[in-house]
Amino acid sequence: MQAPALAGQSATYLARQLNYFKSGIRGGDQSDTLAQQMRAMAGILPSEAAVQSVSLFLANLPRTQPAVTISGDADKGYKLYNMKCGACHGPNGQGNEALKAPALAGVGDAYLARQFTLFKTGARGSHPEDKPGRQMKMMSTHLSNDDLRDVLAYINTIGR
């Protein structure tokens, strides 16, 4: 379904994203049909209590290891990750609540690659009310596609 693995992700992050979808902060770009689908699905949550309930449920599920679909140089990716990603997303890809940065480890490389491309093209992170998204949009310009594959190869090693 081309969706991220959400189990174990921060409930705060999940609730924020569901609310972003509900309000149109995410899912409004016509080029991102998957986000448009998610926007419609989030729209069926009738209240903030429902958003919180779904977020807590997902956050408390045990993490899984999605299939590896991208190959690269994990050693090079480790160095790049620590230089460009780790300050916000944590040294082990666990995320950082204070910076509103989600966990990357265990989410799935195909999803992360697609989201990175969406940030790079402006299809994600362009809404004026999405401050964390705007930060990621800016940071996406600092990795080439080859470097991204290496970073994802490293992220794939975390927790395995």
XYZ file of N, CA, C and O in Angstrom:
640
model
N 0.811 -1.201 0.000
C 0.000 0.000 0.000
C 0.854 1.264 0.000
O 0.318 2.356 0.042
N 2.154 1.130 0.010
C 3.097 2.247 -0.016
C 2.968 3.150 1.208
O 3.218 4.343 1.143
N 2.575 2.566 2.319
C 2.398 3.319 3.561
C 3.587 3.075 4.484
O 4.259 2.051 4.372
N 3.831 4.004 5.407
C 4.916 3.791 6.362
C 4.516 2.784 7.427
O 3.336 2.580 7.690
N 5.503 2.191 8.051
C 5.261 1.379 9.243
C 5.107 2.357 10.395
O 6.045 3.063 10.748
N 3.924 2.442 10.967
C 3.634 3.433 11.998
C 3.762 2.898 13.414
O 3.811 3.683 14.364
N 3.803 1.602 13.572
C 3.890 1.003 14.907
C 5.124 1.533 15.635
O 6.226 1.532 15.101
N 4.907 2.018 16.846
C 6.015 2.498 17.657
C 6.425 3.937 17.386
O 7.283 4.473 18.079
N 5.826 4.578 16.392
C 6.112 5.990 16.132
C 5.526 6.804 17.288
O 4.578 6.374 17.948
N 6.024 7.960 17.544
C 5.541 8.816 18.625
C 4.067 9.168 18.437
O 3.640 9.575 17.354
N 3.293 9.035 19.507
C 1.872 9.379 19.454
C 1.681 10.862 19.138
O 0.747 11.237 18.416
N 2.564 11.693 19.643
C 2.484 13.129 19.375
C 2.665 13.406 17.889
O 1.920 14.185 17.291
N 3.671 12.764 17.283
C 3.912 12.941 15.848
C 2.718 12.428 15.042
O 2.252 13.088 14.113
N 2.229 11.250 15.393
C 1.103 10.669 14.654
C -0.130 11.566 14.730
O -0.790 11.807 13.710
N -0.427 12.077 15.912
C -1.592 12.961 16.066
C -1.407 14.234 15.243
O -2.351 14.696 14.583
N -0.208 14.799 15.272
C 0.046 16.009 14.492
C -0.182 15.742 13.005
O -0.832 16.519 12.308
N 0.338 14.611 12.512
C 0.173 14.317 11.094
C -1.285 14.052 10.730
O -1.765 14.511 9.693
N -2.002 13.320 11.579
C -3.426 13.105 11.313
C -4.182 14.433 11.271
O -5.027 14.653 10.392
N -3.867 15.316 12.196
C -4.511 16.632 12.193
C -4.095 17.458 10.981
O -4.907 18.206 10.435
N -2.847 17.327 10.556
C -2.403 18.012 9.331
C -3.187 17.502 8.120
O -3.600 18.279 7.269
N -3.380 16.197 8.051
C -4.178 15.649 6.949
C -5.621 16.171 7.034
O -6.192 16.600 6.029
N -6.205 16.118 8.216
C -7.599 16.551 8.389
C -7.790 18.011 7.980
O -8.811 18.366 7.389
N -6.816 18.854 8.294
C -6.956 20.288 8.041
C -6.460 20.719 6.660
O -6.625 21.876 6.286
N -5.827 19.805 5.928
C -5.318 20.152 4.601
C -3.894 20.668 4.581
O -3.374 21.037 3.526
N -3.238 20.686 5.735
C -1.825 21.080 5.760
C -0.996 20.040 5.013
O -0.023 20.375 4.344
N -1.405 18.784 5.113
C -0.821 17.698 4.308
C -1.907 17.142 3.413
O -3.070 17.095 3.769
N -1.484 16.680 2.248
C -2.417 16.028 1.343
C -3.103 16.964 0.372
O -4.019 16.552 -0.330
N -2.672 18.212 0.322
C -3.305 19.165 -0.576
C -2.645 19.293 -1.932
O -3.231 19.838 -2.857
N -1.419 18.775 -2.064
C -0.722 18.886 -3.342
C -1.246 17.837 -4.315
O -1.269 16.644 -3.995
N -1.645 18.263 -5.482
C -2.248 17.368 -6.472
C -1.289 16.282 -6.957
O -1.730 15.234 -7.424
N 0.012 16.507 -6.849
C 0.975 15.508 -7.330
C 1.170 14.352 -6.349
O 1.772 13.341 -6.700
N 0.666 14.497 -5.128
C 0.841 13.453 -4.104
C -0.495 12.751 -3.860
O -1.194 13.019 -2.886
N -0.830 11.834 -4.747
C -2.127 11.153 -4.660
C -2.230 10.283 -3.405
O -3.317 10.130 -2.854
N -1.121 9.725 -2.945
C -1.170 8.903 -1.728
C -1.526 9.756 -0.510
O -2.301 9.336 0.347
N -0.987 10.960 -0.448
C -1.331 11.860 0.661
C -2.777 12.326 0.544
O -3.458 12.507 1.564
N -3.257 12.490 -0.673
C -4.657 12.860 -0.849
C -5.567 11.746 -0.318
O -6.602 12.021 0.298
N -5.166 10.491 -0.557
C -5.938 9.366 -0.024
C -5.933 9.386 1.500
O -6.958 9.149 2.147
N -4.772 9.651 2.075
C -4.664 9.691 3.531
C -5.475 10.850 4.098
O -6.076 10.736 5.173
N -5.494 11.948 3.400
C -6.291 13.098 3.841
C -7.761 12.696 3.962
O -8.436 13.036 4.933
N -8.245 11.964 2.965
C -9.641 11.501 3.010
C -9.865 10.543 4.181
O -10.886 10.619 4.875
N -8.913 9.645 4.415
C -9.054 8.684 5.517
C -9.011 9.386 6.876
O -9.788 9.061 7.771
N -8.113 10.336 7.036
C -8.030 11.069 8.307
C -9.308 11.867 8.543
O -9.721 12.063 9.693
N -9.927 12.287 7.469
C -11.156 13.066 7.580
C -12.317 12.322 8.216
O -13.263 12.951 8.704
N -12.251 11.009 8.239
C -13.352 10.252 8.860
C -13.234 10.182 10.378
O -14.176 9.761 11.040
N -12.103 10.602 10.917
C -11.960 10.638 12.380
C -12.799 11.800 12.888
O -12.543 12.956 12.550
N -13.826 11.514 13.705
C -14.831 12.532 14.019
C -14.420 13.593 15.036
O -15.076 14.623 15.152
N -13.335 13.346 15.778
C -13.009 14.281 16.864
C -11.521 14.187 17.200
O -10.821 13.262 16.783
N -11.061 15.142 18.002
C -9.687 15.110 18.491
C -9.471 13.883 19.379
O -8.391 13.292 19.376
N -10.487 13.477 20.103
C -10.379 12.270 20.937
C -10.129 11.048 20.061
O -9.328 10.174 20.429
N -10.752 10.975 18.909
C -10.531 9.856 17.991
C -9.116 9.893 17.430
O -8.455 8.853 17.315
N -8.635 11.083 17.100
C -7.254 11.232 16.609
C -6.281 10.750 17.682
O -5.341 9.996 17.402
N -6.492 11.169 18.917
C -5.609 10.765 20.018
C -5.667 9.265 20.256
O -4.639 8.623 20.494
N -6.838 8.699 20.173
C -7.008 7.262 20.386
C -6.264 6.448 19.337
O -5.529 5.511 19.666
N -6.424 6.801 18.085
C -5.717 6.105 17.001
C -4.210 6.281 17.153
O -3.443 5.323 17.010
N -3.781 7.489 17.484
C -2.341 7.771 17.629
C -1.727 6.946 18.754
O -0.644 6.369 18.595
N -2.402 6.890 19.887
C -1.890 6.105 21.024
C -1.879 4.611 20.712
O -0.941 3.903 21.086
N -2.904 4.140 20.026
C -2.961 2.730 19.648
C -1.754 2.374 18.778
O -1.042 1.400 19.046
N -1.510 3.171 17.737
C -0.387 2.896 16.828
C 0.956 3.017 17.544
O 1.854 2.204 17.329
N 1.089 4.028 18.384
C 2.353 4.236 19.096
C 2.697 3.075 20.004
O 3.885 2.787 20.235
N 1.691 2.403 20.520
C 1.928 1.307 21.461
C 2.050 -0.064 20.807
O 2.312 -1.048 21.497
N 1.889 -0.133 19.499
C 2.114 -1.405 18.800
C 3.613 -1.685 18.725
O 4.419 -0.759 18.617
N 4.018 -2.950 18.756
C 5.450 -3.253 18.629
C 5.942 -2.933 17.223
O 5.251 -3.162 16.230
N 7.146 -2.385 17.171
C 7.764 -2.062 15.873
C 8.029 -3.341 15.092
O 8.319 -4.382 15.659
N 7.966 -3.199 13.787
C 8.324 -4.289 12.886
C 9.490 -3.822 12.031
O 9.863 -2.654 12.062
N 10.058 -4.715 11.273
C 11.143 -4.364 10.357
C 10.624 -4.479 8.924
O 10.459 -5.583 8.418
N 10.339 -3.358 8.283
C 9.881 -3.414 6.896
C 10.954 -4.006 5.990
O 12.149 -3.977 6.306
N 10.532 -4.506 4.853
C 11.467 -5.070 3.876
C 12.427 -3.993 3.391
O 12.058 -2.833 3.231
N 13.661 -4.400 3.160
C 14.667 -3.501 2.587
C 14.471 -3.493 1.077
O 14.471 -4.547 0.439
N 14.295 -2.301 0.514
C 14.081 -2.190 -0.930
C 15.125 -1.329 -1.626
O 15.159 -1.276 -2.848
N 15.956 -0.660 -0.837
C 16.955 0.257 -1.397
C 18.329 -0.179 -0.921
O 18.524 -0.480 0.255
N 19.271 -0.217 -1.848
C 20.636 -0.578 -1.459
C 21.533 0.640 -1.589
O 21.276 1.551 -2.369
N 22.576 0.640 -0.785
C 23.545 1.721 -0.786
C 24.680 1.356 0.141
O 24.739 0.245 0.677
N 25.587 2.288 0.333
C 26.751 2.101 1.192
C 26.392 2.538 2.615
O 26.379 3.740 2.915
N 26.081 1.581 3.479
C 25.640 1.886 4.842
C 26.727 2.590 5.654
O 26.409 3.430 6.502
N 28.010 2.281 5.404
C 29.085 2.959 6.140
C 29.138 4.440 5.780
O 29.256 5.303 6.656
N 29.038 4.737 4.503
C 28.983 6.134 4.064
C 27.705 6.782 4.595
O 27.709 7.928 5.041
N 26.597 6.033 4.550
C 25.325 6.539 5.044
C 25.365 6.882 6.518
O 24.753 7.866 6.949
N 26.085 6.087 7.307
C 26.241 6.358 8.734
C 26.875 7.728 8.943
O 26.402 8.529 9.759
N 27.935 7.999 8.201
C 28.625 9.293 8.327
C 27.711 10.434 7.899
O 27.611 11.455 8.575
N 27.043 10.260 6.756
C 26.134 11.301 6.265
C 24.973 11.519 7.228
O 24.580 12.656 7.499
N 24.420 10.422 7.743
C 23.303 10.520 8.690
C 23.727 11.349 9.898
O 23.003 12.249 10.336
N 24.893 11.055 10.448
C 25.346 11.776 11.636
C 25.658 13.235 11.337
O 25.484 14.095 12.201
N 26.073 13.546 10.131
C 26.366 14.933 9.756
C 25.094 15.726 9.448
O 25.022 16.916 9.737
N 24.094 15.082 8.848
C 22.972 15.835 8.292
C 21.612 15.502 8.891
O 20.679 16.279 8.729
N 21.463 14.357 9.551
C 20.128 13.921 9.988
C 20.019 13.703 11.495
O 18.981 13.963 12.094
N 21.083 13.170 12.078
C 21.045 12.707 13.465
C 20.746 13.775 14.491
O 20.143 13.481 15.523
N 21.131 15.016 14.233
C 20.880 16.075 15.215
C 19.387 16.248 15.476
O 18.979 16.537 16.597
N 18.579 16.060 14.458
C 17.127 16.200 14.632
C 16.437 14.856 14.879
O 15.569 14.760 15.737
N 16.809 13.848 14.117
C 16.103 12.563 14.174
C 16.695 11.589 15.184
O 16.201 10.478 15.320
N 17.734 12.016 15.911
C 18.321 11.192 16.953
C 19.429 10.304 16.427
O 19.431 9.906 15.264
N 20.383 9.967 17.289
C 21.543 9.180 16.861
C 21.191 7.773 16.388
O 21.940 7.181 15.620
N 20.056 7.260 16.823
C 19.633 5.922 16.403
C 18.337 5.966 15.600
O 17.606 4.979 15.547
N 18.056 7.116 15.014
C 16.859 7.244 14.198
C 15.574 7.152 14.988
O 14.517 6.867 14.436
N 15.632 7.415 16.292
C 14.477 7.244 17.172
C 13.558 8.451 17.190
O 12.473 8.391 17.760
N 13.958 9.551 16.573
C 13.151 10.761 16.568
C 13.475 11.646 17.748
O 14.223 11.267 18.650
N 12.920 12.862 17.718
C 13.166 13.830 18.780
C 11.902 14.664 18.953
O 11.584 15.513 18.115
N 11.156 14.395 20.015
C 9.893 15.089 20.283
C 10.084 16.606 20.361
O 9.266 17.356 19.841
N 11.150 17.057 21.029
C 11.361 18.491 21.217
C 11.516 19.219 19.881
O 11.116 20.372 19.753
N 12.075 18.547 18.892
C 12.272 19.149 17.575
C 11.175 18.768 16.584
O 11.242 19.139 15.417
N 10.194 18.016 17.059
C 9.085 17.547 16.221
C 9.583 16.712 15.040
O 8.989 16.685 13.969
N 10.690 15.998 15.269
C 11.288 15.144 14.245
C 10.880 13.694 14.498
O 11.107 13.171 15.587
N 10.268 13.042 13.522
C 9.808 11.668 13.729
C 10.951 10.667 13.731
O 12.053 10.945 13.251
N 10.646 9.489 14.243
C 11.578 8.364 14.127
C 11.698 7.997 12.653
O 10.732 8.078 11.895
N 12.881 7.605 12.253
C 13.118 7.136 10.885
C 13.365 5.637 10.859
O 13.000 4.971 9.895
N 13.980 5.120 11.913
C 14.269 3.687 11.978
C 12.964 2.904 12.031
O 12.058 3.241 12.796
N 12.863 1.912 11.191
C 11.706 1.040 11.195
C 10.511 1.535 10.408
O 9.476 0.897 10.388
N 10.631 2.685 9.754
C 9.510 3.246 9.002
C 9.405 2.618 7.613
O 8.314 2.439 7.097
N 10.543 2.292 7.025
C 10.568 1.706 5.685
C 11.275 2.612 4.698
O 10.932 3.790 4.576
N 12.271 2.061 4.017
C 13.094 2.879 3.129
C 12.327 3.435 1.925
O 12.550 4.563 1.497
N 11.409 2.667 1.364
C 10.661 3.140 0.192
C 9.810 4.352 0.566
O 9.750 5.339 -0.175
N 9.161 4.290 1.720
C 8.355 5.423 2.181
C 9.247 6.636 2.442
O 8.928 7.749 2.028
N 10.361 6.432 3.145
C 11.254 7.551 3.445
C 11.791 8.185 2.166
O 11.863 9.420 2.066
N 12.163 7.370 1.196
C 12.671 7.907 -0.077
C 11.600 8.740 -0.773
O 11.880 9.828 -1.286
N 10.367 8.245 -0.781
C 9.284 8.982 -1.433
C 9.023 10.307 -0.719
O 8.865 11.352 -1.348
N 8.992 10.284 0.610
C 8.749 11.519 1.353
C 9.874 12.522 1.145
O 9.632 13.725 1.005
N 11.109 12.043 1.104
C 12.252 12.924 0.880
C 12.114 13.620 -0.472
O 12.340 14.827 -0.588
N 11.709 12.861 -1.483
C 11.502 13.435 -2.814
C 10.374 14.457 -2.783
O 10.473 15.523 -3.412
N 9.309 14.169 -2.052
C 8.199 15.120 -1.937
C 8.651 16.414 -1.256
O 8.244 17.512 -1.663
N 9.488 16.302 -0.245
C 10.042 17.503 0.377
C 10.903 18.270 -0.629
O 10.799 19.487 -0.744
N 11.742 17.542 -1.345
C 12.657 18.171 -2.310
C 11.901 18.923 -3.404
O 12.331 19.988 -3.839
N 10.801 18.367 -3.866
C 10.035 18.992 -4.946
C 9.044 20.033 -4.439
O 8.449 20.751 -5.242
N 8.850 20.104 -3.130
C 7.913 21.062 -2.569
C 6.488 20.549 -2.460
O 5.597 21.285 -2.018
N 6.265 19.292 -2.850
C 4.923 18.722 -2.716
C 4.574 18.478 -1.249
O 3.412 18.348 -0.897
N 5.575 18.435 -0.406
C 5.378 18.313 1.036
C 6.252 19.357 1.715
O 7.355 19.658 1.256
N 5.753 19.924 2.797
C 6.538 20.890 3.565
C 6.433 22.316 3.069
O 7.208 23.170 3.495
N 5.498 22.602 2.202
C 5.348 23.960 1.669
C 4.241 24.759 2.340
O 4.171 25.966 2.172
N 3.370 24.088 3.063
C 2.256 24.799 3.702
C 2.797 25.725 4.787
O 3.642 25.326 5.592
N 2.335 26.968 4.842
C 2.856 27.918 5.826
C 2.676 27.491 7.285
O 3.429 27.924 8.150
N 1.695 26.628 7.571
C 1.461 26.195 8.946
C 2.230 24.924 9.313
O 2.077 24.418 10.432
N 3.057 24.425 8.405
C 3.830 23.205 8.655
C 5.291 23.564 8.895
O 6.148 23.357 8.049
N 5.576 24.112 10.087
C 6.946 24.532 10.395
C 7.941 23.371 10.338
O 8.982 23.494 9.705
N 7.655 22.209 10.970
C 8.616 21.103 10.855
C 8.795 20.643 9.400
O 9.886 20.302 8.989
N 7.707 20.665 8.644
C 7.794 20.286 7.234
C 8.635 21.262 6.427
O 9.412 20.864 5.554
N 8.495 22.551 6.732
C 9.304 23.554 6.021
C 10.782 23.375 6.338
O 11.640 23.538 5.476
N 11.083 23.008 7.598
C 12.487 22.740 7.961
C 13.021 21.549 7.168
O 14.135 21.585 6.649
N 12.220 20.485 7.074
C 12.658 19.296 6.343
C 12.776 19.598 4.853
O 13.685 19.094 4.187
N 11.887 20.409 4.334
C 11.965 20.809 2.925
C 13.312 21.485 2.657
O 13.988 21.189 1.669
N 13.711 22.382 3.544
C 15.003 23.056 3.397
C 16.159 22.054 3.496
O 17.082 22.074 2.690
N 16.079 21.135 4.466
C 17.168 20.170 4.661
C 17.270 19.186 3.498
O 18.345 18.660 3.223
N 16.172 18.934 2.808
C 16.197 17.958 1.714
C 17.110 18.383 0.573
O 17.515 17.548 -0.224
N 17.454 19.640 0.527
C 18.349 20.112 -0.535
C 19.809 19.758 -0.251
O 20.657 19.964 -1.113
N 20.084 19.217 0.926
C 21.464 18.952 1.340
C 21.928 17.524 1.085
O 23.037 17.163 1.477
N 21.100 16.699 0.465
C 21.492 15.323 0.138
C 21.171 15.050 -1.330
O 20.057 15.309 -1.779
N 22.146 14.499 -2.032
C 21.885 14.049 -3.396
C 21.097 12.735 -3.335
O 20.986 12.113 -2.280
N 20.588 12.302 -4.458
C 19.872 11.023 -4.495
C 20.785 9.866 -4.117
O 20.355 8.929 -3.441
N 22.061 9.900 -4.557
C 23.008 8.847 -4.182
C 23.265 8.857 -2.679
O 23.299 7.803 -2.040
N 23.440 10.055 -2.111
C 23.656 10.158 -0.668
C 22.427 9.670 0.096
O 22.555 9.015 1.128
N 21.248 9.975 -0.422
C 20.021 9.514 0.232
C 19.976 7.993 0.273
O 19.629 7.412 1.308
N 20.330 7.335 -0.822
C 20.354 5.859 -0.822
C 21.309 5.333 0.244
O 20.999 4.358 0.929
N 22.459 5.981 0.394
C 23.411 5.544 1.417
C 22.850 5.760 2.826
O 22.981 4.889 3.686
N 22.208 6.901 3.056
C 21.602 7.169 4.363
C 20.508 6.146 4.648
O 20.421 5.601 5.752
N 19.689 5.845 3.655
C 18.635 4.854 3.854
C 19.214 3.465 4.094
O 18.674 2.699 4.898
N 20.317 3.156 3.430
C 20.980 1.876 3.678
C 21.436 1.799 5.136
O 21.305 0.748 5.782
N 21.946 2.905 5.663
C 22.327 2.927 7.074
C 21.103 2.801 7.980
O 21.082 1.988 8.904
N 20.054 3.563 7.711
C 18.845 3.501 8.540
C 18.296 2.070 8.555
O 17.805 1.599 9.584
N 18.417 1.371 7.427
C 17.961 -0.012 7.366
C 18.716 -0.930 8.320
O 18.214 -1.988 8.697
N 19.918 -0.544 8.732
C 20.706 -1.386 9.646
C 20.328 -1.182 11.106
O 20.637 -2.010 11.946
N 19.679 -0.062 11.421
C 19.350 0.261 12.807
C 18.326 -0.729 13.342
O 17.263 -0.935 12.746
N 18.651 -1.368 14.432
C 17.735 -2.298 15.087
C 17.661 -3.678 14.457
O 16.863 -4.497 14.872
N 18.456 -3.945 13.470
C 18.428 -5.267 12.843
C 19.465 -6.144 13.486
O 20.477 -5.766 13.916
